Amino acid sequence: DIACGSFFSLALKSDGTVVVWGAGTATQVPSSLTDVVAVAGGDKHILALKSDGTVVAWGDNDDGQTTVPAGLTDVTDIASGFSHNLALKSDGTVVAWGRQDKGQSDVPAGLTGVTAIAGGKYHSLALKSDGTVVAWGDNGLGQKDVPEGLTDVTAVAGASSHGLALKSDGTVVAWGWNSYGQTDVPAGLTDVAAIAAGHN
């Protein structure tokens, strides 16, 4: 697995250890960290999911982003926004912590059946088992305005101010800020296997 933040990059090795390079406190990997199965990078912090379903975080903690909620277990996936984090539990529920000024850590009440998560700068995305997408947090640029009728989604990705969804037919749907054409999906784009979103 690989991920990046504002000033660093990180790689998860097959032996369950993490290598980070670049600048900032996020490059200081906890010396005892092993058995990692997934990683996620925020602005200046990192999350690591361990094989036992627990989460380890390090780096800047100005917004509580590295203060993992006490008792958080049974985690199957992780995601980071700018200064907030998401954890998907095995029961299909989501736990969020860190920066909250735009509602990005305020998981919608009753949200269940989640199969994947993604973090934008100040917003969050959840993919449900029925192929629909739920978004919450900042909406100043339409980043949580999931297109009406969007279904059959198999993956989601969050950028600074836009979102992406990969559909089961290999096509991509995008929404949110489009000042640079970032939501103008190329005509005829098909057979897509994975998606990722950049800064804006």
PDB file of C-alpha atoms in Angstrom:
ATOM      1  CA  ASP A   1       0.000   0.000   0.000  1.00  0.00           C
ATOM      2  CA  ILE A   2       1.127   3.587  -0.600  1.00  0.00           C
ATOM      3  CA  ALA A   3      -0.134   7.013   0.461  1.00  0.00           C
ATOM      4  CA  CYS A   4       1.021  10.612   0.755  1.00  0.00           C
ATOM      5  CA  GLY A   5       0.440  13.811   2.691  1.00  0.00           C
ATOM      6  CA  SER A   6       1.346  17.443   2.140  1.00  0.00           C
ATOM      7  CA  PHE A   7       5.095  17.057   2.623  1.00  0.00           C
ATOM      8  CA  PHE A   8       5.711  13.330   2.793  1.00  0.00           C
ATOM      9  CA  SER A   9       5.154   9.950   1.149  1.00  0.00           C
ATOM     10  CA  LEU A  10       4.775   6.550   2.744  1.00  0.00           C
ATOM     11  CA  ALA A  11       4.926   2.913   1.770  1.00  0.00           C
ATOM     12  CA  LEU A  12       3.643  -0.202   3.481  1.00  0.00           C
ATOM     13  CA  LYS A  13       5.999  -3.148   3.070  1.00  0.00           C
ATOM     14  CA  SER A  14       5.020  -6.809   2.761  1.00  0.00           C
ATOM     15  CA  ASP A  15       6.451  -7.484   6.234  1.00  0.00           C
ATOM     16  CA  GLY A  16       3.903  -5.113   7.791  1.00  0.00           C
ATOM     17  CA  THR A  17       6.292  -2.236   8.453  1.00  0.00           C
ATOM     18  CA  VAL A  18       5.961   1.352   7.209  1.00  0.00           C
ATOM     19  CA  VAL A  19       8.563   3.574   5.549  1.00  0.00           C
ATOM     20  CA  VAL A  20       8.015   7.357   5.385  1.00  0.00           C
ATOM     21  CA  TRP A  21      10.122  10.003   3.678  1.00  0.00           C
ATOM     22  CA  GLY A  22       9.835  13.766   3.274  1.00  0.00           C
ATOM     23  CA  ALA A  23       9.433  16.407   5.978  1.00  0.00           C
ATOM     24  CA  GLY A  24       7.568  16.917   9.231  1.00  0.00           C
ATOM     25  CA  THR A  25       6.634  14.942  12.327  1.00  0.00           C
ATOM     26  CA  ALA A  26       4.765  12.384  10.200  1.00  0.00           C
ATOM     27  CA  THR A  27       8.115  10.974   9.080  1.00  0.00           C
ATOM     28  CA  GLN A  28       8.783   9.781  12.644  1.00  0.00           C
ATOM     29  CA  VAL A  29       7.290   6.282  12.430  1.00  0.00           C
ATOM     30  CA  PRO A  30       6.688   4.690  15.854  1.00  0.00           C
ATOM     31  CA  SER A  31       9.589   2.305  16.417  1.00  0.00           C
ATOM     32  CA  SER A  32       7.382  -0.554  17.611  1.00  0.00           C
ATOM     33  CA  LEU A  33       4.905  -0.389  14.719  1.00  0.00           C
ATOM     34  CA  THR A  34       4.427  -3.778  13.017  1.00  0.00           C
ATOM     35  CA  ASP A  35       1.656  -5.914  11.527  1.00  0.00           C
ATOM     36  CA  VAL A  36       0.284  -3.009   9.453  1.00  0.00           C
ATOM     37  CA  VAL A  37      -2.186  -3.885   6.689  1.00  0.00           C
ATOM     38  CA  ALA A  38      -3.183  -0.404   5.416  1.00  0.00           C
ATOM     39  CA  VAL A  39      -2.003   3.202   5.612  1.00  0.00           C
ATOM     40  CA  ALA A  40      -3.539   6.634   5.030  1.00  0.00           C
ATOM     41  CA  GLY A  41      -1.967  10.078   4.913  1.00  0.00           C
ATOM     42  CA  GLY A  42      -3.503  13.352   6.047  1.00  0.00           C
ATOM     43  CA  ASP A  43      -2.028  16.818   5.733  1.00  0.00           C
ATOM     44  CA  LYS A  44       0.675  16.326   8.366  1.00  0.00           C
ATOM     45  CA  HIS A  45      -0.312  13.045  10.003  1.00  0.00           C
ATOM     46  CA  ILE A  46      -0.522   9.335   9.210  1.00  0.00           C
ATOM     47  CA  LEU A  47      -2.856   6.483  10.090  1.00  0.00           C
ATOM     48  CA  ALA A  48      -1.925   2.811  10.126  1.00  0.00           C
ATOM     49  CA  LEU A  49      -4.395  -0.065  10.363  1.00  0.00           C
ATOM     50  CA  LYS A  50      -3.018  -3.139  12.103  1.00  0.00           C
ATOM     51  CA  SER A  51      -3.964  -6.750  11.449  1.00  0.00           C
ATOM     52  CA  ASP A  52      -5.737  -6.922  14.825  1.00  0.00           C
ATOM     53  CA  GLY A  53      -8.213  -4.213  13.746  1.00  0.00           C
ATOM     54  CA  THR A  54      -6.687  -1.395  15.789  1.00  0.00           C
ATOM     55  CA  VAL A  55      -5.417   1.950  14.501  1.00  0.00           C
ATOM     56  CA  VAL A  56      -2.164   3.799  15.204  1.00  0.00           C
ATOM     57  CA  ALA A  57      -1.722   7.496  14.352  1.00  0.00           C
ATOM     58  CA  TRP A  58       1.230   9.872  14.486  1.00  0.00           C
ATOM     59  CA  GLY A  59       2.331  13.306  13.311  1.00  0.00           C
ATOM     60  CA  ASP A  60       0.762  16.699  14.036  1.00  0.00           C
ATOM     61  CA  ASN A  61      -2.115  16.649  16.516  1.00  0.00           C
ATOM     62  CA  ASP A  62      -3.324  20.263  16.426  1.00  0.00           C
ATOM     63  CA  ASP A  63      -6.909  19.139  15.779  1.00  0.00           C
ATOM     64  CA  GLY A  64      -6.818  15.847  17.673  1.00  0.00           C
ATOM     65  CA  GLN A  65      -6.221  13.933  14.444  1.00  0.00           C
ATOM     66  CA  THR A  66      -3.714  11.555  16.028  1.00  0.00           C
ATOM     67  CA  THR A  67      -5.789  10.974  19.168  1.00  0.00           C
ATOM     68  CA  VAL A  68      -7.388   7.670  18.173  1.00  0.00           C
ATOM     69  CA  PRO A  69     -10.702   7.170  20.003  1.00  0.00           C
ATOM     70  CA  ALA A  70     -10.323   4.927  23.043  1.00  0.00           C
ATOM     71  CA  GLY A  71     -11.551   1.399  22.478  1.00  0.00           C
ATOM     72  CA  LEU A  72     -11.599   1.626  18.684  1.00  0.00           C
ATOM     73  CA  THR A  73     -11.368  -1.971  17.411  1.00  0.00           C
ATOM     74  CA  ASP A  74     -12.681  -4.187  14.604  1.00  0.00           C
ATOM     75  CA  VAL A  75     -11.547  -1.658  11.989  1.00  0.00           C
ATOM     76  CA  THR A  76     -11.366  -2.900   8.395  1.00  0.00           C
ATOM     77  CA  ASP A  77     -10.464   0.299   6.504  1.00  0.00           C
ATOM     78  CA  ILE A  78      -9.084   3.779   7.205  1.00  0.00           C
ATOM     79  CA  ALA A  79      -9.067   7.154   5.459  1.00  0.00           C
ATOM     80  CA  SER A  80      -7.731  10.622   6.214  1.00  0.00           C
ATOM     81  CA  GLY A  81      -8.807  14.104   5.283  1.00  0.00           C
ATOM     82  CA  PHE A  82      -6.792  17.259   5.859  1.00  0.00           C
ATOM     83  CA  SER A  83      -6.932  17.049   9.662  1.00  0.00           C
ATOM     84  CA  HIS A  84      -9.611  14.440  10.290  1.00  0.00           C
ATOM     85  CA  ASN A  85      -9.827  10.665  10.037  1.00  0.00           C
ATOM     86  CA  LEU A  86     -12.331   7.949   9.273  1.00  0.00           C
ATOM     87  CA  ALA A  87     -12.374   4.323  10.362  1.00  0.00           C
ATOM     88  CA  LEU A  88     -14.699   1.707   8.883  1.00  0.00           C
ATOM     89  CA  LYS A  89     -15.681  -1.024  11.315  1.00  0.00           C
ATOM     90  CA  SER A  90     -16.532  -4.624  10.483  1.00  0.00           C
ATOM     91  CA  ASP A  91     -20.186  -3.969  11.323  1.00  0.00           C
ATOM     92  CA  GLY A  92     -20.449  -1.394   8.525  1.00  0.00           C
ATOM     93  CA  THR A  93     -20.419   1.672  10.766  1.00  0.00           C
ATOM     94  CA  VAL A  94     -17.994   4.611  10.618  1.00  0.00           C
ATOM     95  CA  VAL A  95     -16.033   6.346  13.369  1.00  0.00           C
ATOM     96  CA  ALA A  96     -14.524   9.796  12.759  1.00  0.00           C
ATOM     97  CA  TRP A  97     -12.268  12.088  14.768  1.00  0.00           C
ATOM     98  CA  GLY A  98     -10.082  15.164  14.424  1.00  0.00           C
ATOM     99  CA  ARG A  99     -10.995  18.516  12.925  1.00  0.00           C
ATOM    100  CA  GLN A 100     -14.724  19.198  13.083  1.00  0.00           C
ATOM    101  CA  ASP A 101     -15.245  22.863  12.090  1.00  0.00           C
ATOM    102  CA  LYS A 102     -17.028  21.960   8.825  1.00  0.00           C
ATOM    103  CA  GLY A 103     -18.843  18.894  10.141  1.00  0.00           C
ATOM    104  CA  GLN A 104     -16.325  16.548   8.497  1.00  0.00           C
ATOM    105  CA  SER A 105     -16.124  14.348  11.617  1.00  0.00           C
ATOM    106  CA  ASP A 106     -19.883  14.395  12.260  1.00  0.00           C
ATOM    107  CA  VAL A 107     -20.912  10.981  10.898  1.00  0.00           C
ATOM    108  CA  PRO A 108     -24.585  11.047   9.845  1.00  0.00           C
ATOM    109  CA  ALA A 109     -26.863   9.415  12.408  1.00  0.00           C
ATOM    110  CA  GLY A 110     -27.919   5.919  11.431  1.00  0.00           C
ATOM    111  CA  LEU A 111     -25.249   5.457   8.766  1.00  0.00           C
ATOM    112  CA  THR A 112     -24.784   1.699   8.343  1.00  0.00           C
ATOM    113  CA  GLY A 113     -23.985  -0.776   5.617  1.00  0.00           C
ATOM    114  CA  VAL A 114     -20.796   1.052   4.658  1.00  0.00           C
ATOM    115  CA  THR A 115     -18.232  -0.842   2.596  1.00  0.00           C
ATOM    116  CA  ALA A 116     -15.660   1.885   1.803  1.00  0.00           C
ATOM    117  CA  ILE A 117     -14.683   5.371   3.006  1.00  0.00           C
ATOM    118  CA  ALA A 118     -12.763   8.379   1.699  1.00  0.00           C
ATOM    119  CA  GLY A 119     -11.685  11.703   3.148  1.00  0.00           C
ATOM    120  CA  GLY A 120     -11.634  15.044   1.371  1.00  0.00           C
ATOM    121  CA  LYS A 121     -10.072  18.190   2.764  1.00  0.00           C
ATOM    122  CA  TYR A 122     -13.061  19.157   4.911  1.00  0.00           C
ATOM    123  CA  HIS A 123     -15.618  16.547   3.854  1.00  0.00           C
ATOM    124  CA  SER A 124     -16.079  12.785   4.042  1.00  0.00           C
ATOM    125  CA  LEU A 125     -17.516  10.077   1.796  1.00  0.00           C
ATOM    126  CA  ALA A 126     -18.978   6.649   2.481  1.00  0.00           C
ATOM    127  CA  LEU A 127     -19.887   3.953  -0.025  1.00  0.00           C
ATOM    128  CA  LYS A 128     -22.800   1.780   1.034  1.00  0.00           C
ATOM    129  CA  SER A 129     -23.390  -1.868   0.223  1.00  0.00           C
ATOM    130  CA  ASP A 130     -26.292  -0.896  -2.052  1.00  0.00           C
ATOM    131  CA  GLY A 131     -23.901   1.034  -4.311  1.00  0.00           C
ATOM    132  CA  THR A 132     -24.942   4.502  -3.170  1.00  0.00           C
ATOM    133  CA  VAL A 133     -22.725   7.247  -1.746  1.00  0.00           C
ATOM    134  CA  VAL A 134     -23.215   9.390   1.357  1.00  0.00           C
ATOM    135  CA  ALA A 135     -21.245  12.619   1.886  1.00  0.00           C
ATOM    136  CA  TRP A 136     -20.984  14.996   4.839  1.00  0.00           C
ATOM    137  CA  GLY A 137     -18.973  18.021   5.940  1.00  0.00           C
ATOM    138  CA  ASP A 138     -18.121  21.176   4.003  1.00  0.00           C
ATOM    139  CA  ASN A 139     -20.220  21.917   0.940  1.00  0.00           C
ATOM    140  CA  GLY A 140     -18.960  25.365  -0.017  1.00  0.00           C
ATOM    141  CA  LEU A 141     -17.996  24.107  -3.475  1.00  0.00           C
ATOM    142  CA  GLY A 142     -20.538  21.323  -3.941  1.00  0.00           C
ATOM    143  CA  GLN A 143     -18.201  18.595  -2.739  1.00  0.00           C
ATOM    144  CA  LYS A 144     -20.949  16.785  -0.863  1.00  0.00           C
ATOM    145  CA  ASP A 145     -23.581  17.215  -3.589  1.00  0.00           C
ATOM    146  CA  VAL A 146     -23.526  13.585  -4.704  1.00  0.00           C
ATOM    147  CA  PRO A 147     -25.294  13.426  -8.097  1.00  0.00           C
ATOM    148  CA  GLU A 148     -28.930  12.417  -7.767  1.00  0.00           C
ATOM    149  CA  GLY A 149     -29.534   8.853  -8.830  1.00  0.00           C
ATOM    150  CA  LEU A 150     -25.898   7.761  -8.549  1.00  0.00           C
ATOM    151  CA  THR A 151     -25.899   3.986  -8.026  1.00  0.00           C
ATOM    152  CA  ASP A 152     -23.808   0.892  -8.777  1.00  0.00           C
ATOM    153  CA  VAL A 153     -20.720   2.514  -7.232  1.00  0.00           C
ATOM    154  CA  THR A 154     -17.811   0.247  -6.298  1.00  0.00           C
ATOM    155  CA  ALA A 155     -15.228   2.800  -5.058  1.00  0.00           C
ATOM    156  CA  VAL A 156     -15.025   6.423  -3.909  1.00  0.00           C
ATOM    157  CA  ALA A 157     -12.248   9.004  -3.637  1.00  0.00           C
ATOM    158  CA  GLY A 158     -12.179  12.432  -2.009  1.00  0.00           C
ATOM    159  CA  ALA A 159     -10.131  15.423  -3.121  1.00  0.00           C
ATOM    160  CA  SER A 160      -9.806  18.839  -1.533  1.00  0.00           C
ATOM    161  CA  SER A 161     -13.123  20.060  -2.937  1.00  0.00           C
ATOM    162  CA  HIS A 162     -14.492  17.365  -5.234  1.00  0.00           C
ATOM    163  CA  GLY A 163     -15.435  13.703  -5.191  1.00  0.00           C
ATOM    164  CA  LEU A 164     -15.086  10.729  -7.519  1.00  0.00           C
ATOM    165  CA  ALA A 165     -17.058   7.516  -7.835  1.00  0.00           C
ATOM    166  CA  LEU A 166     -16.143   4.416  -9.819  1.00  0.00           C
ATOM    167  CA  LYS A 167     -19.144   2.497 -11.133  1.00  0.00           C
ATOM    168  CA  SER A 168     -19.428  -1.241 -11.682  1.00  0.00           C
ATOM    169  CA  ASP A 169     -19.455  -0.696 -15.459  1.00  0.00           C
ATOM    170  CA  GLY A 170     -15.969   0.868 -15.326  1.00  0.00           C
ATOM    171  CA  THR A 171     -17.105   4.465 -15.746  1.00  0.00           C
ATOM    172  CA  VAL A 172     -16.346   7.410 -13.460  1.00  0.00           C
ATOM    173  CA  VAL A 173     -18.613  10.112 -12.029  1.00  0.00           C
ATOM    174  CA  ALA A 174     -17.261  13.332 -10.508  1.00  0.00           C
ATOM    175  CA  TRP A 175     -18.815  16.269  -8.659  1.00  0.00           C
ATOM    176  CA  GLY A 176     -17.803  19.404  -6.758  1.00  0.00           C
ATOM    177  CA  TRP A 177     -15.407  22.222  -7.602  1.00  0.00           C
ATOM    178  CA  ASN A 178     -14.537  22.377 -11.286  1.00  0.00           C
ATOM    179  CA  SER A 179     -12.467  25.526 -11.806  1.00  0.00           C
ATOM    180  CA  TYR A 180      -9.677  23.465 -13.369  1.00  0.00           C
ATOM    181  CA  GLY A 181     -11.771  20.845 -15.131  1.00  0.00           C
ATOM    182  CA  GLN A 182     -11.216  18.339 -12.335  1.00  0.00           C
ATOM    183  CA  THR A 183     -14.786  17.066 -12.548  1.00  0.00           C
ATOM    184  CA  ASP A 184     -14.857  16.994 -16.369  1.00  0.00           C
ATOM    185  CA  VAL A 185     -14.466  13.243 -16.791  1.00  0.00           C
ATOM    186  CA  PRO A 186     -12.968  12.563 -20.261  1.00  0.00           C
ATOM    187  CA  ALA A 187     -15.602  11.549 -22.797  1.00  0.00           C
ATOM    188  CA  GLY A 188     -15.527   7.834 -23.533  1.00  0.00           C
ATOM    189  CA  LEU A 189     -13.528   6.917 -20.437  1.00  0.00           C
ATOM    190  CA  THR A 190     -14.358   3.260 -19.694  1.00  0.00           C
ATOM    191  CA  ASP A 191     -12.780   0.089 -18.288  1.00  0.00           C
ATOM    192  CA  VAL A 192     -11.532   1.962 -15.221  1.00  0.00           C
ATOM    193  CA  ALA A 193     -10.235  -0.305 -12.448  1.00  0.00           C
ATOM    194  CA  ALA A 194      -9.310   2.201  -9.695  1.00  0.00           C
ATOM    195  CA  ILE A 195      -9.606   5.906  -8.893  1.00  0.00           C
ATOM    196  CA  ALA A 196      -7.692   8.530  -6.924  1.00  0.00           C
ATOM    197  CA  ALA A 197      -8.243  12.238  -6.327  1.00  0.00           C
ATOM    198  CA  GLY A 198      -5.735  15.060  -6.127  1.00  0.00           C
ATOM    199  CA  HIS A 199      -5.590  18.269  -4.118  1.00  0.00           C
ATOM    200  CA  ASN A 200      -8.252  20.344  -5.868  1.00  0.00           C
TER     201      ASN A 200
END
